[in-house]
Amino acid sequence: MVIAAAPRLSTPTPASSDHAGHRDTGIDVVRALCVLGVVLLHAVMVGVTVSETGPVFENASDGTSWIAPLSWLLQVMPLFFVIGGFSGLLAYRRLRARGGSATAFVAGRVHRLLRPALFTVGAVGVALAVLTVLGVAPDLIAVAGFRYGQPLWFLGVFLLCQALLPALVALHERAPLRTIAVLATGAVTVDVLRALTGTDAVGFLNLAFVWLTMQQLGFLLADGRVDALRRRTRVVIGAGSLALLIVLFLVGVYSPDLIANINPPTSALLLVGLIHTTLFSLHRARIGRFSRRIPVAAFTAFVTRRTMTIYLWHMPVLLAMAGATALVALLGGVALPALDSAEWWAARPLWLLSAVVLTAVVAVRVDRFENHPSPEATASHHRLALGTLLGLGGVVLLLVLGTTVATAALAVLLLVAALRLAGRPGSAVPGTAVVA
């Protein structure tokens, strides 16, 4: 692997940050663009048509030729986890410098990730119940629940990565290259076993190996180790990763559709992460200057404050848009264009703009839940471990069984329990009274 074969590093320089808020504005703007990319990708994949039997909701990218090249532009998840590692490492070190503990760090992450999820899942569960009462066809409700639950894998995996961050930081501080090499080797091994056995389920082990490797790459970026490499070396690593990725596509090891490489994740995403990271490092100064422009800074500040809220609410917004489109077509006798037709593509700019604007509006209305101060963290490792597992269990429940009224209700209970366990006994969990 390219990661394991990294050349000798010069003395690393810690990642820069702004003096006022200890934030790297370049990292923040890239994260914000990643969030925008996710919303746009999912929005363009929404397909709504009306048949003689009623509305039909499909993945508009199925069987198309445009999704593969588009995925090369909008498959940003590897970079998202790199940024998560970068920001998480710096935040954890700042907490330690103030005398904070690993338990406090993880508890804070549990609240920041699960609190917005609690309200989103609860709202979707209520919406599905209302649709059931209104007599909407059960198969349409099932499709809506399935589509809503698909992006939740990110919440579960990101929570796992952040919960393990203190332990992985300790390994990183002792043996940075060895640690990332072991994780990357694990990801490749899973791909080999999957190919040899023909069992796709084996590939889900890479939900840990692939994304933990990307988080660890973020540690190297935060430490300044990536930037400490000679410019030519970074160019060679990035170009070599791209060349290897193309070769693996051409020989049929991986699909050229990067979206297809995410479920379950494959080692192709490691190469994508390396390409993205070297590109960011090579253009870091330019990105930093760009991030300080007033309109860009305003956009970044808006998204940074609401990152998880935007991610969790964009799919309900898209589902509501799809349902409203079908309803208008049925009631008004409006013919909807066939998917992938010229008329369909002509309507995409307005559709995408509407998705972005409506998601932003919803995020503004509900972001107070994400940004409400967290309660005092528990001091108990056992309570925190149980709470984290319950939170993961609530997400996995929706992924495995699908989102229905019943599973949403059970998931809400698990998330409430997770939040309470992550806080000190007797401390209030902000907003849980709404659920009760």
Short mmCIF file of C-alpha atoms in Angstrom, two decimals:
data_model
loop_
_atom_site.label_atom_id
_atom_site.label_comp_id
_atom_site.label_asym_id
_atom_site.label_seq_id
_atom_site.Cartn_x
_atom_site.Cartn_y
_atom_site.Cartn_z
CA MET A 1 0.00 0.00 0.00
CA VAL A 2 1.09 3.57 -0.65
CA ILE A 3 0.34 4.46 2.96
CA ALA A 4 2.66 1.86 4.39
CA ALA A 5 5.43 2.83 2.03
CA ALA A 6 5.47 6.51 2.96
CA PRO A 7 8.94 8.02 2.76
CA ARG A 8 10.93 9.40 5.66
CA LEU A 9 9.28 12.47 7.14
CA SER A 10 10.93 15.67 8.21
CA THR A 11 10.03 17.11 11.60
CA PRO A 12 6.30 17.73 11.45
CA THR A 13 4.80 21.10 12.11
CA PRO A 14 1.44 21.12 13.86
CA ALA A 15 -1.49 22.16 11.73
CA SER A 16 -2.19 25.85 11.69
CA SER A 17 -5.37 27.29 13.12
CA ASP A 18 -6.81 30.72 13.52
CA HIS A 19 -5.77 32.55 16.66
CA ALA A 20 -9.24 33.47 17.83
CA GLY A 21 -11.12 30.22 17.61
CA HIS A 22 -8.38 27.63 17.15
CA ARG A 23 -9.98 26.61 13.86
CA ASP A 24 -8.40 25.92 10.50
CA THR A 25 -10.61 27.88 8.11
CA GLY A 26 -9.33 25.90 5.13
CA ILE A 27 -10.42 22.64 6.75
CA ASP A 28 -13.77 24.19 7.67
CA VAL A 29 -14.56 25.33 4.13
CA VAL A 30 -13.64 21.93 2.70
CA ARG A 31 -15.91 20.26 5.25
CA ALA A 32 -18.73 22.63 4.32
CA LEU A 33 -18.24 21.86 0.62
CA CYS A 34 -18.31 18.13 1.43
CA VAL A 35 -21.69 18.57 3.13
CA LEU A 36 -22.99 20.50 0.11
CA GLY A 37 -21.67 17.74 -2.16
CA VAL A 38 -23.56 15.07 -0.21
CA VAL A 39 -26.82 17.03 -0.45
CA LEU A 40 -26.40 17.59 -4.19
CA LEU A 41 -25.47 13.96 -4.86
CA HIS A 42 -28.48 12.58 -3.02
CA ALA A 43 -30.75 15.21 -4.57
CA VAL A 44 -29.77 14.33 -8.13
CA MET A 45 -30.42 10.65 -7.39
CA VAL A 46 -34.08 11.26 -6.48
CA GLY A 47 -36.40 10.04 -9.22
CA VAL A 48 -40.16 10.70 -9.21
CA THR A 49 -42.58 9.53 -11.89
CA VAL A 50 -46.27 8.71 -12.00
CA SER A 51 -47.60 5.48 -13.50
CA GLU A 52 -51.13 4.20 -14.02
CA THR A 53 -51.02 2.65 -10.56
CA GLY A 54 -49.72 5.75 -8.79
CA PRO A 55 -46.47 7.51 -7.92
CA VAL A 56 -43.16 5.71 -8.37
CA PHE A 57 -40.04 6.69 -6.41
CA GLU A 58 -36.75 5.41 -7.79
CA ASN A 59 -33.02 5.95 -7.67
CA ALA A 60 -32.58 8.04 -10.80
CA SER A 61 -28.96 6.92 -11.19
CA ASP A 62 -29.71 3.19 -11.50
CA GLY A 63 -28.38 1.84 -14.80
CA THR A 64 -27.16 5.22 -16.03
CA SER A 65 -23.80 6.15 -17.51
CA TRP A 66 -23.51 9.53 -15.75
CA ILE A 67 -23.31 8.36 -12.16
CA ALA A 68 -19.74 7.01 -12.43
CA PRO A 69 -18.11 10.29 -13.59
CA LEU A 70 -20.33 12.27 -11.22
CA SER A 71 -19.23 10.06 -8.34
CA TRP A 72 -15.61 11.04 -8.99
CA LEU A 73 -16.62 14.63 -8.28
CA LEU A 74 -19.09 14.14 -5.43
CA GLN A 75 -17.79 11.08 -3.56
CA VAL A 76 -16.45 13.10 -0.64
CA MET A 77 -16.86 10.65 2.24
CA PRO A 78 -13.15 9.67 2.43
CA LEU A 79 -12.24 13.35 2.74
CA PHE A 80 -15.02 13.84 5.30
CA PHE A 81 -13.46 11.21 7.58
CA VAL A 82 -9.98 12.67 7.04
CA ILE A 83 -11.33 16.04 8.18
CA GLY A 84 -13.08 14.34 11.09
CA GLY A 85 -9.75 12.88 12.18
CA PHE A 86 -7.98 16.22 11.73
CA SER A 87 -10.53 18.17 13.78
CA GLY A 88 -11.02 15.41 16.34
CA LEU A 89 -7.31 15.11 17.11
CA LEU A 90 -6.89 18.85 17.65
CA ALA A 91 -10.07 19.07 19.75
CA TYR A 92 -8.99 16.13 21.91
CA ARG A 93 -5.53 17.61 22.48
CA ARG A 94 -7.03 20.97 23.45
CA LEU A 95 -9.31 19.18 25.93
CA ARG A 96 -6.38 17.27 27.42
CA ALA A 97 -4.41 20.54 27.74
CA ARG A 98 -7.27 21.93 29.84
CA GLY A 99 -7.23 18.84 32.06
CA GLY A 100 -10.12 17.06 30.35
CA SER A 101 -10.34 13.30 29.95
CA ALA A 102 -10.96 10.88 27.12
CA THR A 103 -14.31 10.06 28.73
CA ALA A 104 -15.35 13.71 28.58
CA PHE A 105 -14.30 13.92 24.92
CA VAL A 106 -16.32 10.86 23.88
CA ALA A 107 -19.33 11.93 25.94
CA GLY A 108 -19.28 15.30 24.19
CA ARG A 109 -19.15 13.60 20.80
CA VAL A 110 -22.05 11.32 21.73
CA HIS A 111 -24.20 14.34 22.55
CA ARG A 112 -23.18 16.33 19.48
CA LEU A 113 -23.97 13.44 17.14
CA LEU A 114 -26.97 11.77 18.75
CA ARG A 115 -28.96 14.77 19.96
CA PRO A 116 -29.83 16.02 16.43
CA ALA A 117 -30.42 12.40 15.40
CA LEU A 118 -32.93 11.97 18.23
CA PHE A 119 -35.20 14.70 16.90
CA THR A 120 -34.79 13.71 13.26
CA VAL A 121 -35.71 10.08 13.88
CA GLY A 122 -38.61 11.13 16.09
CA ALA A 123 -39.95 13.52 13.45
CA VAL A 124 -39.67 10.92 10.70
CA GLY A 125 -41.45 8.35 12.87
CA VAL A 126 -44.33 10.81 13.45
CA ALA A 127 -44.45 11.62 9.73
CA LEU A 128 -44.69 7.93 8.82
CA ALA A 129 -47.48 7.49 11.36
CA VAL A 130 -49.40 10.42 9.83
CA LEU A 131 -48.97 8.99 6.33
CA THR A 132 -50.31 5.65 7.58
CA VAL A 133 -53.37 7.30 9.12
CA LEU A 134 -53.99 9.22 5.89
CA GLY A 135 -54.13 5.93 4.01
CA VAL A 136 -50.98 6.26 1.93
CA ALA A 137 -50.06 2.95 0.32
CA PRO A 138 -47.87 0.81 2.64
CA ASP A 139 -45.32 0.16 -0.11
CA LEU A 140 -44.78 3.90 -0.59
CA ILE A 141 -44.34 4.37 3.15
CA ALA A 142 -41.84 1.50 3.17
CA VAL A 143 -39.88 3.11 0.33
CA ALA A 144 -39.80 6.41 2.21
CA GLY A 145 -38.57 4.70 5.37
CA PHE A 146 -35.91 2.80 3.45
CA ARG A 147 -34.64 5.88 1.63
CA TYR A 148 -34.51 7.87 4.86
CA GLY A 149 -32.48 5.22 6.64
CA GLN A 150 -29.84 4.71 3.93
CA PRO A 151 -27.62 7.73 4.80
CA LEU A 152 -27.69 6.91 8.52
CA TRP A 153 -24.71 4.58 8.06
CA PHE A 154 -22.55 7.69 8.25
CA LEU A 155 -23.91 8.66 11.67
CA GLY A 156 -23.20 5.19 13.07
CA VAL A 157 -19.71 4.86 11.62
CA PHE A 158 -18.70 8.42 12.49
CA LEU A 159 -19.88 7.88 16.07
CA LEU A 160 -17.80 4.69 16.24
CA CYS A 161 -14.72 6.45 14.87
CA GLN A 162 -15.07 9.35 17.31
CA ALA A 163 -15.67 7.00 20.25
CA LEU A 164 -12.44 5.16 19.42
CA LEU A 165 -10.52 8.37 18.73
CA PRO A 166 -8.76 8.69 22.11
CA ALA A 167 -7.47 5.12 21.90
CA LEU A 168 -6.36 5.59 18.30
CA VAL A 169 -4.68 8.89 19.16
CA ALA A 170 -2.64 7.03 21.77
CA LEU A 171 -1.54 4.52 19.13
CA HIS A 172 -0.84 7.34 16.69
CA GLU A 173 1.37 9.15 19.17
CA ARG A 174 3.42 5.99 19.73
CA ALA A 175 3.61 4.62 16.17
CA PRO A 176 1.77 6.78 13.59
CA LEU A 177 2.85 5.02 10.38
CA ARG A 178 2.59 1.54 11.81
CA THR A 179 -0.93 2.19 13.10
CA ILE A 180 -2.30 3.50 9.81
CA ALA A 181 -0.50 0.73 7.91
CA VAL A 182 -2.17 -1.95 10.07
CA LEU A 183 -5.61 -0.43 9.51
CA ALA A 184 -5.05 -0.09 5.75
CA THR A 185 -3.78 -3.67 5.56
CA GLY A 186 -6.92 -4.78 7.37
CA ALA A 187 -9.06 -3.02 4.75
CA VAL A 188 -7.22 -4.70 1.87
CA THR A 189 -7.42 -8.09 3.61
CA VAL A 190 -11.19 -7.75 3.94
CA ASP A 191 -11.47 -7.03 0.19
CA VAL A 192 -9.37 -10.10 -0.61
CA LEU A 193 -11.48 -12.32 1.66
CA ARG A 194 -14.65 -10.92 0.14
CA ALA A 195 -13.40 -11.71 -3.36
CA LEU A 196 -12.20 -15.20 -2.44
CA THR A 197 -15.35 -16.21 -0.57
CA GLY A 198 -17.84 -14.37 -2.76
CA THR A 199 -19.55 -13.22 0.43
CA ASP A 200 -20.43 -9.53 0.29
CA ALA A 201 -21.26 -9.50 3.99
CA VAL A 202 -17.55 -9.86 4.76
CA GLY A 203 -17.06 -6.44 3.21
CA PHE A 204 -18.98 -4.74 6.01
CA LEU A 205 -15.94 -5.23 8.24
CA ASN A 206 -14.51 -2.35 6.22
CA LEU A 207 -17.03 -0.03 7.84
CA ALA A 208 -14.37 -0.03 10.54
CA PHE A 209 -11.09 -0.55 8.66
CA VAL A 210 -11.64 1.87 5.78
CA TRP A 211 -13.06 4.77 7.76
CA LEU A 212 -10.68 4.36 10.71
CA THR A 213 -7.82 4.48 8.21
CA MET A 214 -9.17 7.74 6.82
CA GLN A 215 -9.51 9.15 10.34
CA GLN A 216 -5.91 8.16 11.02
CA LEU A 217 -4.83 9.92 7.83
CA GLY A 218 -6.49 13.01 9.28
CA PHE A 219 -4.25 12.64 12.35
CA LEU A 220 -1.19 12.75 10.08
CA LEU A 221 -2.54 15.86 8.38
CA ALA A 222 -3.24 17.55 11.73
CA ASP A 223 0.26 16.74 12.98
CA GLY A 224 1.77 18.42 9.94
CA ARG A 225 3.34 15.19 8.74
CA VAL A 226 1.64 15.35 5.35
CA ASP A 227 2.61 18.98 4.78
CA ALA A 228 6.17 18.19 5.92
CA LEU A 229 6.67 15.94 2.91
CA ARG A 230 8.40 17.51 -0.05
CA ARG A 231 5.98 18.88 -2.62
CA ARG A 232 7.26 16.44 -5.22
CA THR A 233 6.68 13.52 -2.84
CA ARG A 234 3.07 14.57 -2.25
CA VAL A 235 2.54 14.89 -6.01
CA VAL A 236 3.94 11.38 -6.52
CA ILE A 237 1.72 9.93 -3.77
CA GLY A 238 -1.40 11.61 -5.15
CA ALA A 239 -0.66 10.81 -8.80
CA GLY A 240 0.38 7.25 -7.94
CA SER A 241 -2.84 6.72 -6.00
CA LEU A 242 -4.87 7.99 -8.94
CA ALA A 243 -2.99 5.79 -11.41
CA LEU A 244 -3.43 2.71 -9.21
CA LEU A 245 -7.13 3.50 -8.79
CA ILE A 246 -7.62 3.73 -12.56
CA VAL A 247 -5.75 0.45 -13.11
CA LEU A 248 -7.88 -1.32 -10.51
CA PHE A 249 -11.00 -0.03 -12.28
CA LEU A 250 -9.75 -1.12 -15.71
CA VAL A 251 -8.91 -4.67 -14.59
CA GLY A 252 -12.27 -5.01 -12.86
CA VAL A 253 -11.12 -5.20 -9.23
CA TYR A 254 -13.35 -2.27 -8.26
CA SER A 255 -16.28 -0.54 -9.93
CA PRO A 256 -15.51 2.84 -11.55
CA ASP A 257 -18.66 4.06 -9.81
CA LEU A 258 -17.30 5.33 -6.49
CA ILE A 259 -20.80 5.28 -5.00
CA ALA A 260 -20.88 1.51 -5.56
CA ASN A 261 -17.65 1.25 -3.56
CA ILE A 262 -19.26 2.57 -0.41
CA ASN A 263 -21.78 -0.17 0.43
CA PRO A 264 -19.88 -2.02 1.70
CA PRO A 265 -16.80 0.20 1.56
CA THR A 266 -13.78 -1.01 -0.41
CA SER A 267 -10.09 -0.16 -0.36
CA ALA A 268 -10.64 1.97 -3.46
CA LEU A 269 -11.81 4.63 -1.02
CA LEU A 270 -8.39 4.58 0.68
CA LEU A 271 -6.86 5.70 -2.61
CA VAL A 272 -9.57 8.34 -3.02
CA GLY A 273 -8.75 9.61 0.46
CA LEU A 274 -5.05 9.79 -0.36
CA ILE A 275 -5.77 11.73 -3.56
CA HIS A 276 -8.01 14.19 -1.73
CA THR A 277 -5.56 14.64 1.15
CA THR A 278 -2.55 15.28 -1.06
CA LEU A 279 -4.55 17.72 -3.19
CA PHE A 280 -5.63 19.58 -0.06
CA SER A 281 -2.06 19.68 1.25
CA LEU A 282 -0.65 20.89 -2.06
CA HIS A 283 -3.19 23.72 -2.32
CA ARG A 284 -3.60 24.43 1.38
CA ALA A 285 -2.40 28.03 1.29
CA ARG A 286 -4.67 28.83 -1.66
CA ILE A 287 -7.64 27.15 0.06
CA GLY A 288 -6.91 29.13 3.22
CA ARG A 289 -6.99 32.42 1.33
CA PHE A 290 -10.21 31.39 -0.42
CA SER A 291 -11.82 30.46 2.89
CA ARG A 292 -11.29 33.97 4.28
CA ARG A 293 -13.34 35.69 1.58
CA ILE A 294 -16.45 37.16 3.17
CA PRO A 295 -19.12 35.19 1.20
CA VAL A 296 -17.14 31.95 1.58
CA ALA A 297 -16.62 32.53 5.28
CA ALA A 298 -20.35 33.19 5.74
CA PHE A 299 -21.23 29.95 3.92
CA THR A 300 -18.67 28.03 5.97
CA ALA A 301 -19.91 29.45 9.26
CA PHE A 302 -23.50 28.56 8.38
CA VAL A 303 -22.67 24.93 7.57
CA THR A 304 -20.09 24.41 10.33
CA ARG A 305 -22.63 25.34 12.99
CA ARG A 306 -25.17 22.91 11.54
CA THR A 307 -23.13 20.11 9.95
CA MET A 308 -24.91 17.13 11.47
CA THR A 309 -28.30 18.82 11.36
CA ILE A 310 -27.95 19.42 7.61
CA TYR A 311 -26.78 15.87 7.03
CA LEU A 312 -29.60 14.30 9.04
CA TRP A 313 -32.38 16.49 7.67
CA HIS A 314 -31.51 16.67 3.98
CA MET A 315 -33.02 13.26 3.23
CA PRO A 316 -36.40 14.00 4.90
CA VAL A 317 -36.44 17.24 2.90
CA LEU A 318 -35.77 15.34 -0.34
CA LEU A 319 -38.48 12.79 0.51
CA ALA A 320 -40.95 15.60 1.21
CA MET A 321 -40.05 17.21 -2.13
CA ALA A 322 -40.55 13.91 -3.92
CA GLY A 323 -43.92 13.35 -2.24
CA ALA A 324 -45.08 16.90 -3.00
CA THR A 325 -44.02 16.53 -6.64
CA ALA A 326 -45.99 13.29 -7.02
CA LEU A 327 -49.02 14.79 -5.27
CA VAL A 328 -49.06 17.87 -7.53
CA ALA A 329 -48.72 15.64 -10.60
CA LEU A 330 -51.61 13.43 -9.51
CA LEU A 331 -53.97 16.21 -8.45
CA GLY A 332 -53.14 18.57 -11.29
CA GLY A 333 -52.81 16.01 -14.05
CA VAL A 334 -49.26 17.18 -14.70
CA ALA A 335 -47.07 14.78 -16.66
CA LEU A 336 -43.68 14.28 -15.05
CA PRO A 337 -40.70 13.84 -17.39
CA ALA A 338 -39.15 10.40 -17.78
CA LEU A 339 -36.04 9.90 -15.71
CA ASP A 340 -32.80 10.80 -17.50
CA SER A 341 -34.68 12.50 -20.33
CA ALA A 342 -33.74 15.93 -21.67
CA GLU A 343 -36.76 17.45 -19.90
CA TRP A 344 -35.75 15.77 -16.63
CA TRP A 345 -32.22 17.18 -16.85
CA ALA A 346 -33.56 20.63 -17.72
CA ALA A 347 -35.45 20.63 -14.42
CA ARG A 348 -32.43 19.49 -12.34
CA PRO A 349 -30.95 22.96 -11.64
CA LEU A 350 -34.21 24.16 -10.05
CA TRP A 351 -34.62 20.85 -8.23
CA LEU A 352 -31.09 21.01 -6.80
CA LEU A 353 -31.42 24.66 -5.81
CA SER A 354 -34.73 23.92 -4.09
CA ALA A 355 -33.17 21.00 -2.21
CA VAL A 356 -30.30 23.16 -0.94
CA VAL A 357 -32.52 26.11 0.06
CA LEU A 358 -35.17 23.99 1.79
CA THR A 359 -32.55 21.98 3.66
CA ALA A 360 -30.94 25.23 4.83
CA VAL A 361 -34.31 26.58 5.99
CA VAL A 362 -35.09 23.42 7.95
CA ALA A 363 -31.58 23.40 9.44
CA VAL A 364 -32.03 26.96 10.71
CA ARG A 365 -35.31 26.00 12.35
CA VAL A 366 -33.99 22.95 14.18
CA ASP A 367 -30.29 23.63 14.74
CA ARG A 368 -30.84 24.82 18.30
CA PHE A 369 -31.04 21.14 19.25
CA GLU A 370 -27.58 20.47 17.82
CA ASN A 371 -25.99 23.52 19.40
CA HIS A 372 -27.63 23.36 22.82
CA PRO A 373 -24.90 23.02 25.49
CA SER A 374 -24.27 19.41 26.44
CA PRO A 375 -24.87 18.32 30.04
CA GLU A 376 -21.95 17.53 32.28
CA ALA A 377 -20.25 14.37 31.04
CA THR A 378 -20.38 11.16 33.00
CA ALA A 379 -17.21 10.13 34.79
CA SER A 380 -18.07 6.45 34.42
CA HIS A 381 -16.37 4.53 31.62
CA HIS A 382 -19.00 1.80 31.90
CA ARG A 383 -21.95 4.20 31.58
CA LEU A 384 -20.34 5.86 28.59
CA ALA A 385 -19.51 2.57 26.89
CA LEU A 386 -23.08 1.33 27.38
CA GLY A 387 -24.51 4.63 26.17
CA THR A 388 -22.35 4.60 23.04
CA LEU A 389 -23.38 1.03 22.28
CA LEU A 390 -27.06 1.88 22.75
CA GLY A 391 -26.69 4.85 20.42
CA LEU A 392 -25.02 2.67 17.80
CA GLY A 393 -27.75 0.08 18.35
CA GLY A 394 -30.44 2.64 17.58
CA VAL A 395 -28.78 3.54 14.28
CA VAL A 396 -28.10 -0.08 13.31
CA LEU A 397 -31.72 -0.94 14.09
CA LEU A 398 -32.92 1.53 11.45
CA LEU A 399 -30.32 0.38 8.95
CA VAL A 400 -31.06 -3.33 9.32
CA LEU A 401 -34.83 -3.37 9.86
CA GLY A 402 -35.69 -0.17 8.02
CA THR A 403 -37.41 2.92 9.35
CA THR A 404 -41.01 2.27 10.36
CA VAL A 405 -43.17 3.80 13.06
CA ALA A 406 -42.19 0.98 15.41
CA THR A 407 -38.45 0.98 14.68
CA ALA A 408 -38.31 4.78 14.86
CA ALA A 409 -39.99 4.71 18.29
CA LEU A 410 -37.57 2.07 19.54
CA ALA A 411 -34.60 3.95 18.09
CA VAL A 412 -35.72 7.13 19.87
CA LEU A 413 -35.81 5.25 23.18
CA LEU A 414 -32.30 3.90 22.59
CA LEU A 415 -30.98 7.35 21.68
CA VAL A 416 -32.56 8.92 24.76
CA ALA A 417 -30.96 6.20 26.92
CA ALA A 418 -27.60 6.78 25.21
CA LEU A 419 -27.74 10.52 25.88
CA ARG A 420 -28.70 10.04 29.51
CA LEU A 421 -25.92 7.53 30.09
CA ALA A 422 -23.36 9.84 28.50
CA GLY A 423 -24.30 12.59 30.97
CA ARG A 424 -23.59 12.70 34.68
CA PRO A 425 -26.42 11.06 36.70
CA GLY A 426 -29.01 13.67 37.60
CA SER A 427 -28.07 16.06 34.77
CA ALA A 428 -30.77 16.92 32.28
CA VAL A 429 -30.50 15.95 28.65
CA PRO A 430 -31.50 19.03 26.65
CA GLY A 431 -34.67 18.54 24.67
CA THR A 432 -35.61 15.07 25.89
CA ALA A 433 -38.75 16.47 27.47
CA VAL A 434 -40.00 17.00 23.91
CA VAL A 435 -39.77 13.29 23.29
CA ALA A 436 -41.32 12.33 26.59
#
